[in-house]
Short mmCIF file of C-alpha atoms in Angstrom, two decimals:
data_model
loop_
_atom_site.label_atom_id
_atom_site.label_comp_id
_atom_site.label_asym_id
_atom_site.label_seq_id
_atom_site.Cartn_x
_atom_site.Cartn_y
_atom_site.Cartn_z
CA MET A 18 -96.16 -61.60 32.31
CA ASP A 19 -92.99 -63.01 33.77
CA GLY A 20 -90.29 -60.30 33.78
CA LYS A 21 -87.54 -62.84 33.16
CA TRP A 22 -88.73 -63.56 29.63
CA LEU A 23 -89.10 -59.91 28.71
CA TRP A 24 -85.46 -59.29 29.66
CA MET A 25 -84.43 -62.31 27.66
CA ILE A 26 -86.35 -61.05 24.62
CA LEU A 27 -84.68 -57.64 24.85
CA GLY A 28 -81.29 -59.37 25.19
CA MET A 29 -82.02 -61.49 22.12
CA GLY A 30 -83.00 -58.30 20.29
CA ALA A 31 -79.73 -56.61 21.24
CA VAL A 32 -77.47 -59.47 20.13
CA THR A 33 -79.44 -59.74 16.89
CA TYR A 34 -79.26 -56.02 16.18
CA ILE A 35 -75.53 -55.56 16.85
CA PRO A 36 -74.22 -57.68 13.93
CA ARG A 37 -76.87 -56.11 11.69
CA MET A 38 -75.96 -52.57 12.64
CA LEU A 39 -72.18 -52.41 13.18
CA PRO A 40 -70.94 -52.84 9.60
CA LEU A 41 -73.62 -50.56 8.17
CA VAL A 42 -72.91 -47.72 10.58
CA ALA A 43 -69.13 -48.08 10.82
CA MET A 44 -68.34 -48.59 7.13
CA LYS A 45 -67.79 -46.04 4.45
CA ALA A 46 -67.93 -47.35 0.91
CA GLU A 47 -65.06 -45.16 -0.33
CA GLY A 48 -62.48 -46.35 2.20
CA ILE A 49 -62.58 -50.06 1.39
CA PRO A 50 -59.60 -51.59 -0.49
CA PRO A 51 -60.57 -53.08 -3.90
CA PHE A 52 -59.79 -56.68 -2.93
CA LEU A 53 -62.13 -56.47 0.07
CA GLN A 54 -64.73 -54.73 -2.10
CA GLY A 55 -64.55 -57.65 -4.50
CA ILE A 56 -65.16 -60.10 -1.65
CA LEU A 57 -68.12 -58.10 -0.34
CA LYS A 58 -69.62 -58.11 -3.84
CA ASN A 59 -69.32 -61.92 -3.83
CA VAL A 60 -71.13 -62.30 -0.52
CA PRO A 61 -74.74 -62.31 -1.86
CA TYR A 62 -74.11 -65.27 -4.19
CA ALA A 63 -72.29 -67.15 -1.43
CA VAL A 64 -75.03 -66.41 1.13
CA LEU A 65 -77.73 -67.62 -1.26
CA GLY A 66 -75.85 -70.83 -2.00
CA ALA A 67 -75.55 -71.51 1.73
CA LEU A 68 -79.14 -70.50 2.53
CA ILE A 69 -80.65 -72.76 -0.14
CA PHE A 70 -78.42 -75.82 0.35
CA PRO A 71 -78.82 -78.06 2.23
CA ALA A 72 -81.84 -76.40 3.93
CA ILE A 73 -84.21 -76.88 0.96
CA PHE A 74 -83.98 -80.67 1.37
CA VAL A 75 -84.91 -80.59 5.07
CA ILE A 76 -87.64 -77.93 5.21
CA HIS A 77 -89.88 -79.89 7.58
CA THR A 78 -87.36 -82.04 9.46
CA GLY A 79 -84.81 -79.27 9.86
CA ASP A 80 -81.73 -81.46 10.27
CA LEU A 81 -79.64 -82.99 7.50
CA ARG A 82 -78.75 -85.91 9.76
CA HIS A 83 -82.41 -86.91 9.95
CA ILE A 84 -83.31 -86.33 6.30
CA THR A 85 -86.42 -88.18 5.02
CA THR A 86 -87.33 -89.19 1.46
CA GLY A 87 -90.57 -87.20 1.60
CA ASP A 88 -88.81 -84.02 2.67
CA PHE A 89 -86.03 -84.51 0.14
CA LEU A 90 -88.52 -84.97 -2.71
CA PHE A 91 -90.52 -81.96 -1.50
CA GLY A 92 -87.44 -79.74 -1.77
CA LEU A 93 -86.31 -81.32 -5.02
CA ILE A 94 -89.65 -80.80 -6.78
CA GLY A 95 -90.25 -77.31 -5.38
CA GLY A 96 -86.66 -76.28 -6.12
CA ALA A 97 -86.79 -77.68 -9.67
CA VAL A 98 -90.01 -75.79 -10.46
CA ALA A 99 -88.48 -72.57 -9.10
CA PHE A 100 -85.27 -73.13 -11.04
CA ILE A 101 -87.03 -73.80 -14.34
CA THR A 102 -89.47 -70.89 -14.07
CA ALA A 103 -86.67 -68.55 -12.98
CA TYR A 104 -84.48 -69.75 -15.83
CA LEU A 105 -87.31 -68.94 -18.24
CA GLY A 106 -87.29 -65.41 -16.86
CA TRP A 107 -90.61 -65.45 -15.01
CA ASN A 108 -91.40 -62.72 -12.53
CA ILE A 109 -90.29 -63.74 -9.04
CA ILE A 110 -93.82 -63.72 -7.63
CA PHE A 111 -94.89 -66.29 -10.22
CA VAL A 112 -91.76 -68.33 -9.55
CA VAL A 113 -92.80 -68.55 -5.89
CA LEU A 114 -96.51 -69.16 -6.61
CA SER A 115 -95.89 -71.87 -9.21
CA SER A 116 -93.58 -73.69 -6.85
CA ILE A 117 -96.25 -73.62 -4.11
CA ALA A 118 -98.97 -74.63 -6.59
CA ILE A 119 -97.10 -77.67 -7.93
CA LEU A 120 -96.33 -78.90 -4.42
CA THR A 121 -99.94 -78.39 -3.30
CA LEU A 122 -101.17 -80.28 -6.36
CA SER A 123 -98.70 -83.13 -6.01
CA SER A 124 -99.42 -83.62 -2.33
CA ALA A 125 -103.16 -83.61 -3.10
CA LEU A 126 -102.62 -86.28 -5.77
CA PHE A 127 -100.22 -88.61 -3.97
CA MET B 3 -90.39 -26.27 -6.68
CA LEU B 4 -91.00 -28.37 -9.73
CA SER B 5 -87.74 -30.22 -9.41
CA HIS B 6 -88.45 -30.74 -5.74
CA SER B 7 -91.77 -32.42 -6.39
CA SER B 8 -90.33 -34.61 -9.12
CA ALA B 9 -87.58 -35.70 -6.74
CA GLU B 10 -90.29 -36.59 -4.23
CA LYS B 11 -92.02 -38.62 -6.91
CA VAL B 12 -88.86 -40.59 -7.66
CA LYS B 13 -88.51 -41.30 -3.94
CA SER B 14 -92.07 -42.51 -3.47
CA GLY B 15 -91.66 -44.57 -6.64
CA ASP B 16 -88.61 -46.21 -5.07
CA TRP B 17 -90.57 -46.80 -1.88
CA TRP B 18 -93.33 -48.56 -3.80
CA SER B 19 -90.89 -50.66 -5.78
CA GLY B 20 -89.43 -51.71 -2.42
CA VAL B 21 -92.90 -52.72 -1.22
CA LYS B 22 -93.47 -54.63 -4.44
CA ALA B 23 -90.14 -56.41 -4.13
CA GLY B 24 -91.26 -57.43 -0.65
CA ILE B 25 -94.33 -59.36 -1.87
CA PRO B 26 -92.54 -62.72 -2.29
CA ILE B 27 -91.03 -62.24 1.18
CA ALA B 28 -94.51 -61.58 2.58
CA ILE B 29 -95.83 -64.78 0.95
CA GLY B 30 -92.97 -66.68 2.52
CA TYR B 31 -93.17 -65.10 5.97
CA MET B 32 -96.92 -65.55 6.33
CA PRO B 33 -97.03 -69.30 7.11
CA ILE B 34 -93.84 -69.14 9.19
CA ALA B 35 -95.02 -66.24 11.35
CA LEU B 36 -98.43 -67.93 11.81
CA THR B 37 -96.66 -71.06 13.00
CA PHE B 38 -94.46 -69.02 15.30
CA GLY B 39 -97.47 -67.35 16.93
CA LEU B 40 -99.22 -70.68 17.35
CA LEU B 41 -96.12 -72.39 18.74
CA ALA B 42 -95.38 -69.50 21.11
CA ARG B 43 -98.87 -69.95 22.55
CA THR B 44 -98.49 -73.70 23.03
CA THR B 45 -95.04 -73.13 24.59
CA GLY B 46 -96.78 -71.00 27.23
CA LEU B 47 -95.68 -67.51 26.24
CA THR B 48 -98.16 -64.69 26.76
CA PHE B 49 -99.44 -62.77 23.74
CA ALA B 50 -97.27 -59.80 24.76
CA GLU B 51 -94.15 -61.97 24.92
CA ALA B 52 -94.80 -63.56 21.54
CA ALA B 53 -95.49 -60.15 19.99
CA ALA B 54 -92.41 -58.65 21.66
CA MET B 55 -90.22 -61.37 20.19
CA SER B 56 -91.30 -60.66 16.63
CA LEU B 57 -91.10 -56.92 17.28
CA PHE B 58 -87.67 -56.77 18.97
CA VAL B 59 -85.82 -59.86 17.78
CA TYR B 60 -87.29 -60.19 14.27
CA ALA B 61 -85.22 -63.20 13.26
CA GLY B 62 -87.13 -66.34 12.32
CA ALA B 63 -84.57 -69.03 13.02
CA SER B 64 -83.61 -67.72 16.45
CA GLN B 65 -87.21 -67.11 17.49
CA PHE B 66 -88.08 -70.77 16.83
CA MET B 67 -84.89 -71.87 18.52
CA ALA B 68 -85.77 -69.79 21.59
CA LEU B 69 -89.20 -71.48 21.84
CA GLN B 70 -87.56 -74.88 21.68
CA MET B 71 -85.04 -73.92 24.36
CA ILE B 72 -87.71 -72.37 26.62
CA ALA B 73 -89.75 -75.57 26.33
CA GLY B 74 -86.64 -77.57 27.16
CA GLY B 75 -86.00 -75.51 30.30
CA THR B 76 -82.88 -73.69 29.07
CA GLY B 77 -81.92 -70.48 30.91
CA PRO B 78 -82.28 -66.99 29.38
CA LEU B 79 -78.52 -66.31 29.14
CA GLU B 80 -77.88 -69.46 27.15
CA ILE B 81 -80.75 -68.57 24.83
CA ILE B 82 -79.29 -65.10 24.27
CA LEU B 83 -75.86 -66.55 23.49
CA ALA B 84 -77.34 -69.07 21.05
CA THR B 85 -79.27 -66.24 19.37
CA PHE B 86 -76.07 -64.28 18.92
CA ILE B 87 -74.35 -67.23 17.27
CA VAL B 88 -77.24 -67.88 14.88
CA ASN B 89 -77.26 -64.23 13.83
CA ILE B 90 -73.52 -63.60 13.39
CA ARG B 91 -74.08 -64.26 9.68
CA HIS B 92 -75.91 -60.93 9.39
CA PHE B 93 -72.54 -59.27 9.94
CA LEU B 94 -71.42 -60.48 6.52
CA MET B 95 -74.68 -59.40 4.91
CA THR B 96 -74.74 -55.86 6.27
CA ALA B 97 -71.06 -55.43 5.40
CA SER B 98 -71.92 -56.38 1.82
CA ILE B 99 -74.97 -54.10 1.70
CA GLY B 100 -73.00 -51.26 3.32
CA GLU B 101 -70.46 -51.46 0.53
CA ARG B 102 -73.18 -50.56 -1.97
CA MET B 103 -75.44 -48.25 -0.01
CA LYS B 104 -75.40 -44.57 -0.87
CA GLU B 105 -77.13 -43.30 2.26
CA PRO B 106 -74.69 -41.02 4.16
CA SER B 107 -76.76 -40.57 7.34
CA ARG B 108 -75.61 -42.94 10.09
CA LEU B 109 -78.99 -42.73 11.81
CA LYS B 110 -80.79 -43.86 8.65
CA ARG B 111 -78.22 -46.61 8.14
CA ALA B 112 -78.81 -47.76 11.73
CA LEU B 113 -82.57 -47.83 11.09
CA ILE B 114 -82.22 -49.83 7.88
CA ALA B 115 -79.93 -52.26 9.71
CA TYR B 116 -82.86 -53.19 11.97
CA GLY B 117 -84.71 -54.61 8.99
CA ILE B 118 -81.94 -56.72 7.46
CA THR B 119 -82.83 -60.41 7.37
CA ASP B 120 -81.68 -63.23 5.10
CA GLU B 121 -84.64 -62.39 2.89
CA THR B 122 -84.50 -58.58 2.71
CA PHE B 123 -80.74 -58.85 2.18
CA SER B 124 -81.17 -61.28 -0.71
CA VAL B 125 -83.85 -59.22 -2.42
CA ALA B 126 -81.95 -55.94 -2.00
CA SER B 127 -78.65 -57.45 -3.17
CA LEU B 128 -79.91 -59.13 -6.30
CA ASN B 129 -82.65 -56.78 -7.42
CA ARG B 130 -80.74 -53.54 -7.52
CA GLU B 131 -77.24 -52.31 -8.23
CA CYS B 132 -77.40 -49.51 -5.69
CA VAL B 133 -79.57 -49.72 -2.61
CA GLY B 134 -81.46 -46.51 -1.89
CA THR B 135 -82.99 -45.60 1.44
CA SER B 136 -86.57 -45.30 0.15
CA TYR B 137 -86.39 -48.65 -1.61
CA MET B 138 -85.05 -50.32 1.53
CA GLY B 139 -87.75 -48.59 3.58
CA GLY B 140 -90.56 -50.02 1.46
CA LEU B 141 -88.99 -53.48 1.39
CA ILE B 142 -88.50 -53.54 5.17
CA VAL B 143 -91.99 -52.21 6.01
CA MET B 144 -93.49 -54.99 3.90
CA ALA B 145 -91.36 -57.77 5.42
CA TYR B 146 -91.42 -56.54 9.02
CA GLY B 147 -95.14 -55.74 8.88
CA THR B 148 -96.04 -59.20 7.59
CA TRP B 149 -93.85 -60.94 10.14
CA ASN B 150 -95.44 -59.07 13.05
CA VAL B 151 -99.08 -59.05 11.98
CA PHE B 152 -99.06 -62.77 11.21
CA THR B 153 -97.38 -63.53 14.53
CA TRP B 154 -100.36 -61.87 16.24
CA ILE B 155 -102.87 -63.69 14.05
CA GLY B 156 -101.17 -67.04 14.62
CA TYR B 157 -101.27 -66.52 18.37
CA ALA B 158 -104.81 -65.15 18.52
CA ALA B 159 -106.35 -67.65 16.12
CA GLY B 160 -104.37 -70.54 17.58
CA ALA B 161 -104.25 -72.08 14.14
CA SER B 162 -102.26 -71.96 10.94
CA LEU B 163 -103.30 -72.35 7.30
CA PRO B 164 -105.07 -75.52 6.08
CA GLY B 165 -102.63 -78.45 6.36
CA VAL B 166 -101.71 -79.02 2.72
CA LEU B 167 -101.26 -75.34 1.93
CA GLN B 168 -99.31 -74.68 5.13
CA LYS B 169 -96.94 -77.49 4.20
CA SER B 170 -96.43 -76.55 0.57
CA MET B 171 -95.92 -72.88 1.43
CA GLY B 172 -92.80 -73.98 3.28
CA ILE B 173 -91.09 -73.87 -0.11
CA ALA B 174 -91.88 -70.16 -0.65
CA LEU B 175 -88.70 -68.56 0.69
CA TYR B 176 -86.45 -71.12 -1.02
CA ALA B 177 -88.28 -70.62 -4.30
CA MET B 178 -87.75 -66.89 -3.83
CA PHE B 179 -84.02 -67.36 -3.17
CA ILE B 180 -83.74 -69.47 -6.33
CA GLY B 181 -85.77 -66.98 -8.34
CA LEU B 182 -83.49 -64.18 -7.19
CA VAL B 183 -80.18 -65.84 -7.88
CA VAL B 184 -80.80 -67.76 -11.13
CA PRO B 185 -80.70 -64.73 -13.47
CA SER B 186 -77.23 -63.81 -12.14
CA LEU B 187 -76.00 -67.39 -12.37
CA LYS B 188 -77.06 -67.44 -16.00
CA LYS B 189 -75.11 -64.30 -16.79
CA GLU B 190 -71.95 -64.53 -14.69
CA ARG B 191 -69.55 -67.46 -14.44
CA LYS B 192 -68.02 -65.94 -11.33
CA ALA B 193 -71.40 -65.77 -9.54
CA LEU B 194 -72.05 -69.39 -10.52
CA ALA B 195 -68.66 -70.49 -9.14
CA ILE B 196 -69.27 -68.69 -5.82
CA PHE B 197 -72.82 -70.03 -5.52
CA LEU B 198 -71.88 -73.66 -6.23
CA MET B 199 -68.85 -73.62 -3.97
CA SER B 200 -70.78 -72.13 -1.07
CA ALA B 201 -73.71 -74.52 -1.59
CA GLY B 202 -71.36 -77.52 -1.55
CA LEU B 203 -69.43 -76.31 1.48
CA SER B 204 -72.58 -75.53 3.42
CA THR B 205 -73.99 -79.00 2.73
CA LEU B 206 -70.74 -80.60 3.86
CA LEU B 207 -70.32 -78.40 6.94
CA SER B 208 -73.94 -78.98 8.03
CA PHE B 209 -72.95 -82.47 9.12
CA PHE B 210 -70.52 -81.03 11.67
CA LEU B 211 -71.70 -77.51 12.50
CA SER B 212 -74.96 -75.78 13.42
CA ALA B 213 -76.76 -74.07 10.52
CA GLY B 214 -75.61 -70.61 11.64
CA TRP B 215 -71.91 -71.48 11.57
CA ALA B 216 -72.21 -73.51 8.38
CA ILE B 217 -73.60 -70.44 6.59
CA VAL B 218 -70.92 -68.12 7.99
CA TRP B 219 -67.97 -70.35 7.05
CA SER B 220 -69.16 -71.43 3.63
CA THR B 221 -69.97 -67.81 2.73
CA LEU B 222 -66.57 -66.56 3.86
CA ILE B 223 -64.56 -69.33 2.22
CA ALA B 224 -66.41 -69.22 -1.10
CA ALA B 225 -66.40 -65.39 -1.35
CA VAL B 226 -62.65 -65.18 -0.65
CA ALA B 227 -61.50 -68.25 -2.60
CA VAL B 228 -63.31 -67.38 -5.80
CA GLU B 229 -62.10 -63.76 -5.59
CA ILE B 230 -58.47 -64.97 -5.41
CA LEU B 231 -59.06 -67.49 -8.20
CA PHE B 232 -60.52 -64.88 -10.55
CA LEU B 233 -57.82 -62.31 -9.72
CA ARG B 234 -55.15 -64.85 -10.71
CA LYS B 235 -56.98 -65.75 -13.87
CA LYS B 236 -57.35 -62.09 -14.72
CA SER B 237 -53.68 -61.30 -14.11
CA GLU B 238 -52.72 -64.27 -16.33
CA VAL B 239 -54.92 -62.94 -19.10
CA ASP B 240 -53.43 -59.46 -18.58
CA LYS B 241 -49.91 -60.90 -18.81
CA LYS B 242 -50.74 -62.76 -22.01
CA GLN B 243 -52.26 -59.64 -23.53
CA ALA B 244 -49.28 -57.56 -22.45
CA GLY B 245 -46.97 -60.29 -23.84
CA GLY B 246 -48.85 -60.29 -27.14
CA GLY B 247 -48.69 -56.52 -27.40
CA TYR B 248 -45.07 -55.95 -26.50
CA GLY B 249 -43.55 -59.35 -27.29
CA ARG B 250 -40.50 -59.83 -29.51
#
């Protein structure tokens, strides 16, 4: 095993852990001003918006600048199934499974 | 004694509900971790190196990026810097989780921090009002365990799932994100406004920025802008109400 890569992996681990750890260890919930608290409460919805779009339309190509019709349709169909089942109040596991199932079926058919 | 054991029961119940909440994450991680193991092998990493990456870095996007950069002959320092940039977004997530977490022990908070990913953050934020340590423990064990075990299997087996299934399972994490957020979007106009604004910004910014930065900026802008917008709206409503109550 080449030592160079092990050091790199540990370095990657450190720079990944620091942003994960600092706010959690340094913050105390009581000391935060209400305006900032409000913003932090908004973060999950904002993160989810940014995680889903535009990534869902380029799951296999990975880059919006090289988007393909097949990948776009894949995300559109899978996303629509998830949205509808979630809107109907299905359990999250079934939301995920039905989305996978429809995409497996449609790629087997077409 | 009796109260002690019932408190224990509540805790282990929380732990199990964390594990259960981690099932959709596990479904989503499985094909990705398999692919990572397989790709690490074809990139020329040893089994130990591939396993160490999932164990110590535990961040999907940057692990794949590192493989690509190693294959392209990029140096270790550049790879570390790129990893940092991709993962800056976790700063916003742990700040948000920290605001709601009851756990007073810094050591336990530091341990939980190790297991925060896009996925565990999303599940913990949208499933529960207050994030307990046991719940987070169960959730993280499930997600982290799946990620690592399937990295090993992917490397050892040198193969992923059957083609069609492997491809369609790529939707799993996105379907989970949608499944998590839709109930809140149905209920709260504010959540819907934040979500849509961030989604639009992120799509727009993705043409100019890397995915990591696009997520950071769209999250920040949408979370702050909508907060200001709703505060104004609220103070207008308050003024009107006050005007109605005390007006001439």
